[in-house]
Coordinates of C-alpha atoms in Angstrom, one line a residue:
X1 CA -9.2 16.5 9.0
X2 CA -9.9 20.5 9.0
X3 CA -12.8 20.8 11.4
X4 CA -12.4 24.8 12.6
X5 CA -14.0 27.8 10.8
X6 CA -13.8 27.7 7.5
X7 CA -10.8 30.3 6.1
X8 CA -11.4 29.6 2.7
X9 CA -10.3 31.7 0.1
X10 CA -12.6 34.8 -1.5
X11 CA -14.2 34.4 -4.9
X12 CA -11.3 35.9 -6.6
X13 CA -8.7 33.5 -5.2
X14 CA -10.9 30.7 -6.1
X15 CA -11.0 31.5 -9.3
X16 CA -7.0 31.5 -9.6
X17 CA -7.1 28.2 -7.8
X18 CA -9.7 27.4 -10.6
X19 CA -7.4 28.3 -13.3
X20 CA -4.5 26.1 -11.5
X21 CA -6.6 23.1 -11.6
X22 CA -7.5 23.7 -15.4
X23 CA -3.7 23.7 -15.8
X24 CA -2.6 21.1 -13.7
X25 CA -5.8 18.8 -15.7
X26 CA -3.9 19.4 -19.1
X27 CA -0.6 18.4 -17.6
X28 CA -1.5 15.5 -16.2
X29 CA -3.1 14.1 -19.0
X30 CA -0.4 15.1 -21.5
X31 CA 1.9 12.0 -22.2
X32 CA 5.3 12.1 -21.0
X33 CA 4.5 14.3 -17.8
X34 CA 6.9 14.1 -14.7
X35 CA 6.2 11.0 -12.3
X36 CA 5.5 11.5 -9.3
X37 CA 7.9 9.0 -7.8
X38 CA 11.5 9.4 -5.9
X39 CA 13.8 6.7 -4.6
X40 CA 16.2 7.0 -1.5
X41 CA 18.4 3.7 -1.6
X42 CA 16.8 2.0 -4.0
X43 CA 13.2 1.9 -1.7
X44 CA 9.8 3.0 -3.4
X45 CA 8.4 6.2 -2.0
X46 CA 5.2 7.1 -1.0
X47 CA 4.6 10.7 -0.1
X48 CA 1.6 11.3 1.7
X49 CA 0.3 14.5 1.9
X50 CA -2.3 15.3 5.1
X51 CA -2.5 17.1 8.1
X52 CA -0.3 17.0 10.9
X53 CA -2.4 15.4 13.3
X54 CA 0.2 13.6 15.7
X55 CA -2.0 10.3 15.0
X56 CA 0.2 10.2 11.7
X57 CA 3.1 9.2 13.3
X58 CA 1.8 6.3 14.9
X59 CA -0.1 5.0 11.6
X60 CA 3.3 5.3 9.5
X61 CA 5.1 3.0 12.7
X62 CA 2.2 0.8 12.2
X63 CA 2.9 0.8 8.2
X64 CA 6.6 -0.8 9.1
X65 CA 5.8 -3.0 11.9
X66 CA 3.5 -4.8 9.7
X67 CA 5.2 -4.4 5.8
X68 CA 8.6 -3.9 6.7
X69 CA 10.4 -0.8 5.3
X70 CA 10.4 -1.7 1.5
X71 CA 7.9 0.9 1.2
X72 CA 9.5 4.2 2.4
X73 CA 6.4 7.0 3.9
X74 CA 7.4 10.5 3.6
X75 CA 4.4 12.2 5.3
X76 CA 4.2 15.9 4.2
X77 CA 2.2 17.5 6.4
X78 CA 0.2 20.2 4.6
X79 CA -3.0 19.2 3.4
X80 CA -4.2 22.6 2.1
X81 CA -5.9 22.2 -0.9
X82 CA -4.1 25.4 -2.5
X83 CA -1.2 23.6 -2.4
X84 CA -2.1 19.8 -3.8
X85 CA -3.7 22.0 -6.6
X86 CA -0.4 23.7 -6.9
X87 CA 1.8 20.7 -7.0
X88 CA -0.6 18.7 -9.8
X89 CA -0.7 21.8 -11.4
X90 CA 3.0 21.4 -11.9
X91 CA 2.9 17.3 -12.6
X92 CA 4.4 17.2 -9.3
X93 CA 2.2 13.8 -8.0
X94 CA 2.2 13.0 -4.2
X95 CA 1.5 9.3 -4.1
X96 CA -1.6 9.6 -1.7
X97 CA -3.5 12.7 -0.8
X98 CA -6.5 13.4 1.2
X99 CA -9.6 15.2 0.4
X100 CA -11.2 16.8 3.5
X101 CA -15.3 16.9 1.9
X102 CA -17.6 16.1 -0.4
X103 CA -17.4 19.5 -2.9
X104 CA -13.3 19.1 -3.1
X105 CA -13.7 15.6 -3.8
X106 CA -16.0 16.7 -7.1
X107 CA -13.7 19.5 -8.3
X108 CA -10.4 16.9 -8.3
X109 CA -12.9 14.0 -10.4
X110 CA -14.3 16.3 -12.1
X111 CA -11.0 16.9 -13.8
X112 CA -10.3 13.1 -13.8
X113 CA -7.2 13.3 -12.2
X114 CA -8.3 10.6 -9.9
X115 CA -7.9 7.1 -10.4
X116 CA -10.7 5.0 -9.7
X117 CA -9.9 2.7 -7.4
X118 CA -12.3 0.1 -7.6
X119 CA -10.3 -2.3 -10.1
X120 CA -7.9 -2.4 -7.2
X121 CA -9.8 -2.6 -4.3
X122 CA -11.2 -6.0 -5.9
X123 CA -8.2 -7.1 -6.4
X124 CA -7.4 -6.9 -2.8
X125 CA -10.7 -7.5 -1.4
X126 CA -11.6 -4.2 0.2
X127 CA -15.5 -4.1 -0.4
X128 CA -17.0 -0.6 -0.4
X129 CA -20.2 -2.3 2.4
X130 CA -17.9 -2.5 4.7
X131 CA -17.7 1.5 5.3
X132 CA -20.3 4.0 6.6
X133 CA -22.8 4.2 4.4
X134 CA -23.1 7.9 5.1
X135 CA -19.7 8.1 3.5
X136 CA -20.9 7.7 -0.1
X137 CA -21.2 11.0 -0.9
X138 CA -16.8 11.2 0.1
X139 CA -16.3 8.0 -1.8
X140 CA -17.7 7.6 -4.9
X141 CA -18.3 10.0 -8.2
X142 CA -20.7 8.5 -10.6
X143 CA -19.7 4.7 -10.4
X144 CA -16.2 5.1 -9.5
X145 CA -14.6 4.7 -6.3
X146 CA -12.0 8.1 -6.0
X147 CA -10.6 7.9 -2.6
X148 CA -11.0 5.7 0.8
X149 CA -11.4 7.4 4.5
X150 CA -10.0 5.3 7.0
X151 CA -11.5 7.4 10.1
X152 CA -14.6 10.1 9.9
X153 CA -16.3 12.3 12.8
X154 CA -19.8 13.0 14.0
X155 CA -20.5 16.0 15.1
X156 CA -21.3 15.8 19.2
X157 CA -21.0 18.5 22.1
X158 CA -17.9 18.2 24.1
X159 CA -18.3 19.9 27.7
X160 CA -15.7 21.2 30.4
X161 CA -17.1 19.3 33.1
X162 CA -15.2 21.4 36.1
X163 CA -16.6 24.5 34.3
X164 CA -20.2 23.0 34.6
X165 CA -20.2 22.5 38.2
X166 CA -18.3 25.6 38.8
X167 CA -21.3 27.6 37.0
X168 CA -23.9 25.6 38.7
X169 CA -24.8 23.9 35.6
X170 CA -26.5 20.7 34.9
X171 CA -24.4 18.6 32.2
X172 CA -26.1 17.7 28.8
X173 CA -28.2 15.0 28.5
X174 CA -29.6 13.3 26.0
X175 CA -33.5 15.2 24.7
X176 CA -32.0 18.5 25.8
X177 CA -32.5 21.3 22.8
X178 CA -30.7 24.4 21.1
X179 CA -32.6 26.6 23.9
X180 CA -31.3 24.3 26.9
X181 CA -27.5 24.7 25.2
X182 CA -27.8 28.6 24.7
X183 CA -29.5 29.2 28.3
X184 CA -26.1 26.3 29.7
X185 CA -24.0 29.0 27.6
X186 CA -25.1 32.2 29.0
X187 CA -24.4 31.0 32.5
X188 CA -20.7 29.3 31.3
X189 CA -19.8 32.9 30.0
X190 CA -18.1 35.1 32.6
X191 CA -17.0 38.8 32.2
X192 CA -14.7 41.6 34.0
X193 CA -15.7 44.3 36.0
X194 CA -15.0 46.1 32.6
X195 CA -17.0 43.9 30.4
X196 CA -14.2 41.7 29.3
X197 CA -15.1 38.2 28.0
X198 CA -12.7 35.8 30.5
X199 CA -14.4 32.8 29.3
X200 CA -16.8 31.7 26.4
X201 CA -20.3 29.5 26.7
X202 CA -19.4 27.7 23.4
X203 CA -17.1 27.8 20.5
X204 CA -18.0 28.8 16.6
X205 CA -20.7 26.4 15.9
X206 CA -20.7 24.6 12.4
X207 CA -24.1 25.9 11.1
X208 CA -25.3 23.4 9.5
X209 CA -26.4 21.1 12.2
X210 CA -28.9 24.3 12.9
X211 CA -30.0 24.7 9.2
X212 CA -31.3 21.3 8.6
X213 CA -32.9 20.9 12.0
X214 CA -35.0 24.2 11.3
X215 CA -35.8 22.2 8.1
X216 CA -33.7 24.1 5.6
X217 CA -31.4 23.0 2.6
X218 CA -28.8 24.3 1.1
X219 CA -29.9 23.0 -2.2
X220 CA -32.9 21.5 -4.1
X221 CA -32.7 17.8 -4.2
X222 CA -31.3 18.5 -7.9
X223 CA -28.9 20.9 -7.5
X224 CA -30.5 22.8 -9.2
X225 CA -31.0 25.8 -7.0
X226 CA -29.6 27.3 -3.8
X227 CA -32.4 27.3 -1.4
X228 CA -31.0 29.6 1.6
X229 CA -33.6 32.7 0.9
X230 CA -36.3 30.3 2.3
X231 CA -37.7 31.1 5.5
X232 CA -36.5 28.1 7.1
X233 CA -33.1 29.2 6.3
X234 CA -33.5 33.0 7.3
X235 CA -35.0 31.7 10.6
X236 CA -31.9 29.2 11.1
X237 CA -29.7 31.8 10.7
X238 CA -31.1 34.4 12.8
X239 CA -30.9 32.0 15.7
X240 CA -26.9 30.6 14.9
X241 CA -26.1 34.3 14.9
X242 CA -27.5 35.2 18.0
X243 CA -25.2 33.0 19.8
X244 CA -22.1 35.4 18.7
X245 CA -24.3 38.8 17.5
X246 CA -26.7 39.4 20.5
X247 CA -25.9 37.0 23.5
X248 CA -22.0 37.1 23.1
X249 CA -21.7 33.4 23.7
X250 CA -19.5 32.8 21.2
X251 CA -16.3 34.7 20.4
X252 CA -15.5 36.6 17.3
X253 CA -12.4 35.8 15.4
X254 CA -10.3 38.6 17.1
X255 CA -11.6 37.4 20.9
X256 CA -10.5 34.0 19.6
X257 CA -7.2 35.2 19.1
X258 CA -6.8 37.1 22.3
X259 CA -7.8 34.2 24.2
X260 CA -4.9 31.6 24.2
X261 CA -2.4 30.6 21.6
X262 CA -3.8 28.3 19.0
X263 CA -1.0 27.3 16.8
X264 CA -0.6 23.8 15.4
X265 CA -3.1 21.3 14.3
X266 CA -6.8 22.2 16.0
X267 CA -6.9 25.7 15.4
X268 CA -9.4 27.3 17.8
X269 CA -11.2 24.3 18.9
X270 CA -8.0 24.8 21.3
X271 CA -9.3 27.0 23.0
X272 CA -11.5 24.6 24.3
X273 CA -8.4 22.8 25.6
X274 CA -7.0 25.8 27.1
X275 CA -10.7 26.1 29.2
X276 CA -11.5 29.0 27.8
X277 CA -15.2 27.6 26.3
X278 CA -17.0 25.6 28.2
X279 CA -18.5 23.4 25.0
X280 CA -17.5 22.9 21.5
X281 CA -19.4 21.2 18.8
X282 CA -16.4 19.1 16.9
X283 CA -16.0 15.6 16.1
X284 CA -13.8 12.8 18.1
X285 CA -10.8 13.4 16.6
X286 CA -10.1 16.7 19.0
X287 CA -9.5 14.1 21.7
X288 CA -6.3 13.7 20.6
X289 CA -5.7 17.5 21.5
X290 CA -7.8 17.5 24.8
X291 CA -6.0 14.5 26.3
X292 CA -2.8 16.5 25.9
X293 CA -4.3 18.6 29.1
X294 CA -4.7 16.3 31.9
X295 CA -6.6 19.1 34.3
X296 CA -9.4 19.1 31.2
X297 CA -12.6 16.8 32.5
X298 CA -14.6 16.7 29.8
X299 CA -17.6 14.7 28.2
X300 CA -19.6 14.1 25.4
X301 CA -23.2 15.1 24.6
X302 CA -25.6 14.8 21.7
X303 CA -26.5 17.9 19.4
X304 CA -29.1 19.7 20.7
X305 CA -32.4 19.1 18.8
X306 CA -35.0 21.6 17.6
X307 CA -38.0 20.7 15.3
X308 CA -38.9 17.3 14.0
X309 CA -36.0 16.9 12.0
X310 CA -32.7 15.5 13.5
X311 CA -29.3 15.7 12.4
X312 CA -25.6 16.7 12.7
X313 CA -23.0 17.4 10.5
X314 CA -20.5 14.2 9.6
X315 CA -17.0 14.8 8.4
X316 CA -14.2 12.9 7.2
X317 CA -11.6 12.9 5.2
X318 CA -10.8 10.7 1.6
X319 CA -7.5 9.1 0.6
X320 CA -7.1 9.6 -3.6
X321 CA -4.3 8.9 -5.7
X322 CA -3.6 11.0 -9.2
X323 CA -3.4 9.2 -12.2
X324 CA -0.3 10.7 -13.2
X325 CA 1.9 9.4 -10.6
X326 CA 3.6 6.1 -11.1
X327 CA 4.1 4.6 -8.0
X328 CA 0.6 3.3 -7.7
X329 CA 0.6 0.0 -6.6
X330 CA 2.5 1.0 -3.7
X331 CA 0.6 3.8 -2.7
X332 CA -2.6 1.5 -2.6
X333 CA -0.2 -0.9 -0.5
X334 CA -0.3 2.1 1.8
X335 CA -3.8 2.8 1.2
X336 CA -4.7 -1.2 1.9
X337 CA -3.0 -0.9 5.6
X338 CA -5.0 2.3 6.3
X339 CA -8.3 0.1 5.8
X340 CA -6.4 -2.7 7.5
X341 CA -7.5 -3.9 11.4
X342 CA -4.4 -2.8 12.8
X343 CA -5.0 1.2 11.7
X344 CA -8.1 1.1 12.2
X345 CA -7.9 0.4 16.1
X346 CA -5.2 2.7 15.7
X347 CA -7.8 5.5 14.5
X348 CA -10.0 4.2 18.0
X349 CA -7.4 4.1 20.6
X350 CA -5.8 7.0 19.5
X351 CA -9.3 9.4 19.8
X352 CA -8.7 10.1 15.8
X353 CA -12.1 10.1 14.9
X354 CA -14.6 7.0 14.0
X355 CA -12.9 4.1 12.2
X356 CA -14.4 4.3 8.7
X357 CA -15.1 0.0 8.6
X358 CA -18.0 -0.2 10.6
X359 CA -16.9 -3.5 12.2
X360 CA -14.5 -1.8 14.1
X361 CA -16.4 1.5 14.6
X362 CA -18.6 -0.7 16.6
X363 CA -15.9 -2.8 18.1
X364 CA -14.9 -2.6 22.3
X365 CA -11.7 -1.4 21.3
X366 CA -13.5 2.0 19.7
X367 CA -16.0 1.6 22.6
X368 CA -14.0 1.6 25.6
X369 CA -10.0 2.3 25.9
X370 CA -8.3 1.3 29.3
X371 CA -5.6 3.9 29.1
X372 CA -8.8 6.8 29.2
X373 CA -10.8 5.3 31.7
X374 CA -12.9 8.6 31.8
X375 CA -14.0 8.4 28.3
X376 CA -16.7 6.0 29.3
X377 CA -19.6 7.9 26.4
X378 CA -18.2 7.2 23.1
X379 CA -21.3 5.2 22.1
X380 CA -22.8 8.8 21.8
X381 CA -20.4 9.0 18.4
X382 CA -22.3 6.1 16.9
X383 CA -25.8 7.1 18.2
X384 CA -25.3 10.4 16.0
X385 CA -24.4 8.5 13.0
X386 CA -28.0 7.4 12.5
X387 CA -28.9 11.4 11.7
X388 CA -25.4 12.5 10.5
X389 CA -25.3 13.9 6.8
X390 CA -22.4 15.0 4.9
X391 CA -22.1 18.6 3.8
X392 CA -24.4 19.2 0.7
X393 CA -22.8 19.4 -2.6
X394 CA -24.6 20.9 -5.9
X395 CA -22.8 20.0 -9.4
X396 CA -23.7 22.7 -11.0
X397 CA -21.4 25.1 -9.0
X398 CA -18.0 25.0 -7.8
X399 CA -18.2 24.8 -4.0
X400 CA -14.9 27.2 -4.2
X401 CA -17.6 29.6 -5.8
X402 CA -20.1 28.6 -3.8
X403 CA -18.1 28.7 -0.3
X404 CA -16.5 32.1 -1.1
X405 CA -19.6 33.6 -1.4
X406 CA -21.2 32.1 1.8
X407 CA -18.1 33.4 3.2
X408 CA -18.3 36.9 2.1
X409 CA -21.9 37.6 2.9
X410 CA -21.6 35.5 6.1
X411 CA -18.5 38.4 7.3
X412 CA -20.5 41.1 6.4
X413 CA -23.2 39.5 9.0
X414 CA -20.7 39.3 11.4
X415 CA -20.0 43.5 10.9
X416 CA -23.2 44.1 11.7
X417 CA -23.2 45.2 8.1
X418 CA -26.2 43.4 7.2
X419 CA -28.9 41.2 9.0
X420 CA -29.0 37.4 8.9
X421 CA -31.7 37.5 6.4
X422 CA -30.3 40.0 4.1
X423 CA -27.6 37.7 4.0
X424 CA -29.9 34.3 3.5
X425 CA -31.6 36.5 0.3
X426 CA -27.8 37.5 -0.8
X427 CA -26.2 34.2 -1.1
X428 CA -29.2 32.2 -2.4
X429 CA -29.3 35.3 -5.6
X430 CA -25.0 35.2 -6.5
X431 CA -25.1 31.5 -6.4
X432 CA -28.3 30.7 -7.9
X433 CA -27.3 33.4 -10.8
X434 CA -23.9 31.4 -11.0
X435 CA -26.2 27.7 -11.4
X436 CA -28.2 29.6 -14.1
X437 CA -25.3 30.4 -15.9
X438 CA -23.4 27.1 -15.2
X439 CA -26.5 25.1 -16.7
X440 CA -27.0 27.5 -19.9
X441 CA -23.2 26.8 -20.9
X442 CA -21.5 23.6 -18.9
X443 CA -18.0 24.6 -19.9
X444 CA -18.5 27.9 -18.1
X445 CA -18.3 25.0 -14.7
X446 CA -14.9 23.7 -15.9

């Protein structure tokens, strides 16, 4: 699962991506298209595309040490959602693919070139209860069942705990609010004699978390508008852009990239890795990076809380399969052991995130792991859950529309080009404009 900054593509490249998906929908549905299906040695394939967490690895040995090798995994480890468009566009079918939110998941059905999967989880007794609840919204389109998560993430505050005391500092605790984080983030921030930022208070925050708590949306309940001109929403954003615009304790993109390397899987919650910020607002699943650096003490907190409404930002990641490709029966073999005990203690003891069964989200295993004796807090992953929401979705725009224009009005914030409202009042009119048309002529969405 993606969980830095969004780098999504602007409007126009969405719109090519767009116009690969309308392709790629007429090719797979034409009879007699390419299978999706190889064969080395006379062994069914299953290529699964995702990222290239480390984790993966472990879950494929898993896959053999419990089926045996008659199923071959050939993990391809590039999950960008350019490229699966690409590939379908081209009736080239990777047996298993993940979908990393809710607005992805809705351009792909939306298309039908996902098989529903509910026919099979029956057969093999995988009951849709069993998962999250709060993972509806990743699972299902209408009544069918598109794709399975087998881990998912709520968003807490990871701390440098060295870097606390160091700064005088007291850690986190549960009650403490936005105010308490940005005052613990001006103290973590340390300059040069000539004003150089040596070290960050906290890492790009997701800004969601922050919208909702002020009380905003950023939709009607039908999806029917965009509601970010509202003065909840303009007040939300005035304070999340403080944080980088007016107390500098948050880098920009280019101090991000000056501070330490951050190639690979992570991105620049790295840097948080590399102790150069102090917190970072990310899910469990960047344990698997932080362990790497065994100086790091670190912790978890809850998200701060402002206002009467509580919340943070839950991600995850779906497993789908195309219709088009042949080899189905052993990808959902695949898909089965994913949901299966074994990887989902894997997901726990590994740091990958929450297992997606519940059963084993709240097992000891998930609770407590021996070999990280210091990770004593993970209850605080679970504790979120009860407030976590999914990122909002509208079906009447495409969220490659929707997110490109966020995007583009969101970087001309960050150049000090135009205020936070100004930017509130922009977005809310180009993709309000965009519903209006969408919902005069539906096609115009496809």
């Amino acid at each position: 699962m993606s969980r830095t900054p969004d780098r999504r593509p602007p409007l126009a490249a969405a719109g090519a991506v767009l116009a690969s998906v309308f392709l790629g929908a007429a090719l797979l549905t034409a009879p007699g298209c390419a299978p999706g299906r190889s064969a080395r040695e006379g062994k069914v394939t299953v290529r699964w595309v995702v990222d290239p967490n480390p984790v993966r690895q472990d879950q494929i040995a898993g896959f053999y040490r419990t089926h045996g090798r008659g199923i071959e995994i050939i993990l391809d480890p590039d999950a960008g959602r350019q490229k699966v468009l690409t590939q379908l566009a081209g009736g080239i079918y990777p047996e298993l693919f993940a979908i990393y939110d809710p607005a992805t998941v809705q351009v792909f059905a939306r298309k039908g070139v996902l098989t529903d999967l509910r026919p099979m989880m029956k057969r093999h007794g995988i009951r849709l209860e069993d998962f999250w609840p709060q993972l509806a919204p990743y699972m299902l389109y209408g009544d069918q069942v598109v794709g399975l998560p087998d881990n998912c993430g709520t968003y807490v505050v990871f701390y440098n705990k060295r870097l606390f005391r160091e700064a005088g500092v007291p850690y986190p605790r549960e009650g403490w609010n936005w105010n308490d984080l940005l005052e613990a983030a001006r103290k973590l921030t340390r300059r040069d004699e000539r004003g150089r930022t040596l070290q960050f208070g906290i890492g790009y925050i997701e800004p969601w978390t922050i919208f909702w708590q002020y009380g905003a949306r950023m939709y009607s309940e039908d999806g029917k508008r965009c509601l970010l001109d509202s003065p909840e929403a303009k007040k939300a954003a005035e304070f999340w852009a403080s944080f980088r615009l007016t107390e500098r304790v948050t880098p920009t993109p280019s101090e991000e990239q000056g501070l330490a390397a951050m190639g690979g899987w992570g991105g620049t919650a790295n840097l948080f890795k590399a102790e150069k910020i102090a917190m970072h607002i990310v899910g469990r699943w960047m344990s698997v990076e932080y362990r790497k650096n065994k100086d790091l003490e670190w912790d978890v907190a809850p998200v701060p809380q402002t206002g009467k409404v509580r919340a943070t930002l839950l991600a995850s990641k779906v497993y789908a399969i195309p219709k088009g490709n042949r080899n189905k029966e052993a990808a959902f073999t695949f898909l089965k052991y994913l949901m299966s005990k074994e990887n989902q203690l894997i997901v726990a003891a590994t740091g990958d995130g929450i297992p997606s069964i519940r059963a084993y989200g709240q097992s000891r295993e998930f609770l407590y792991n021996p070999d990280y004796p210091n990770e004593r807090n993970n209850q605080v992953f679970l504790d979120e859950m009860r407030w976590a929401r999914p990122p909002e979705v509208s079906p009447y725009i495409s969220e490659l529309d929707a997110t490109a224009i966020f995007n583009e009005e969101m970087d001309l914030m960050w150049q000090r080009e135009q205020t936070p409202f100004q930017a509130c009042e922009r977005i809310a009119r180009r993709i309000n404009a965009i519903i209006r048309r969408n919902i005069a002529n539906p096609n115009l969405l496809d």
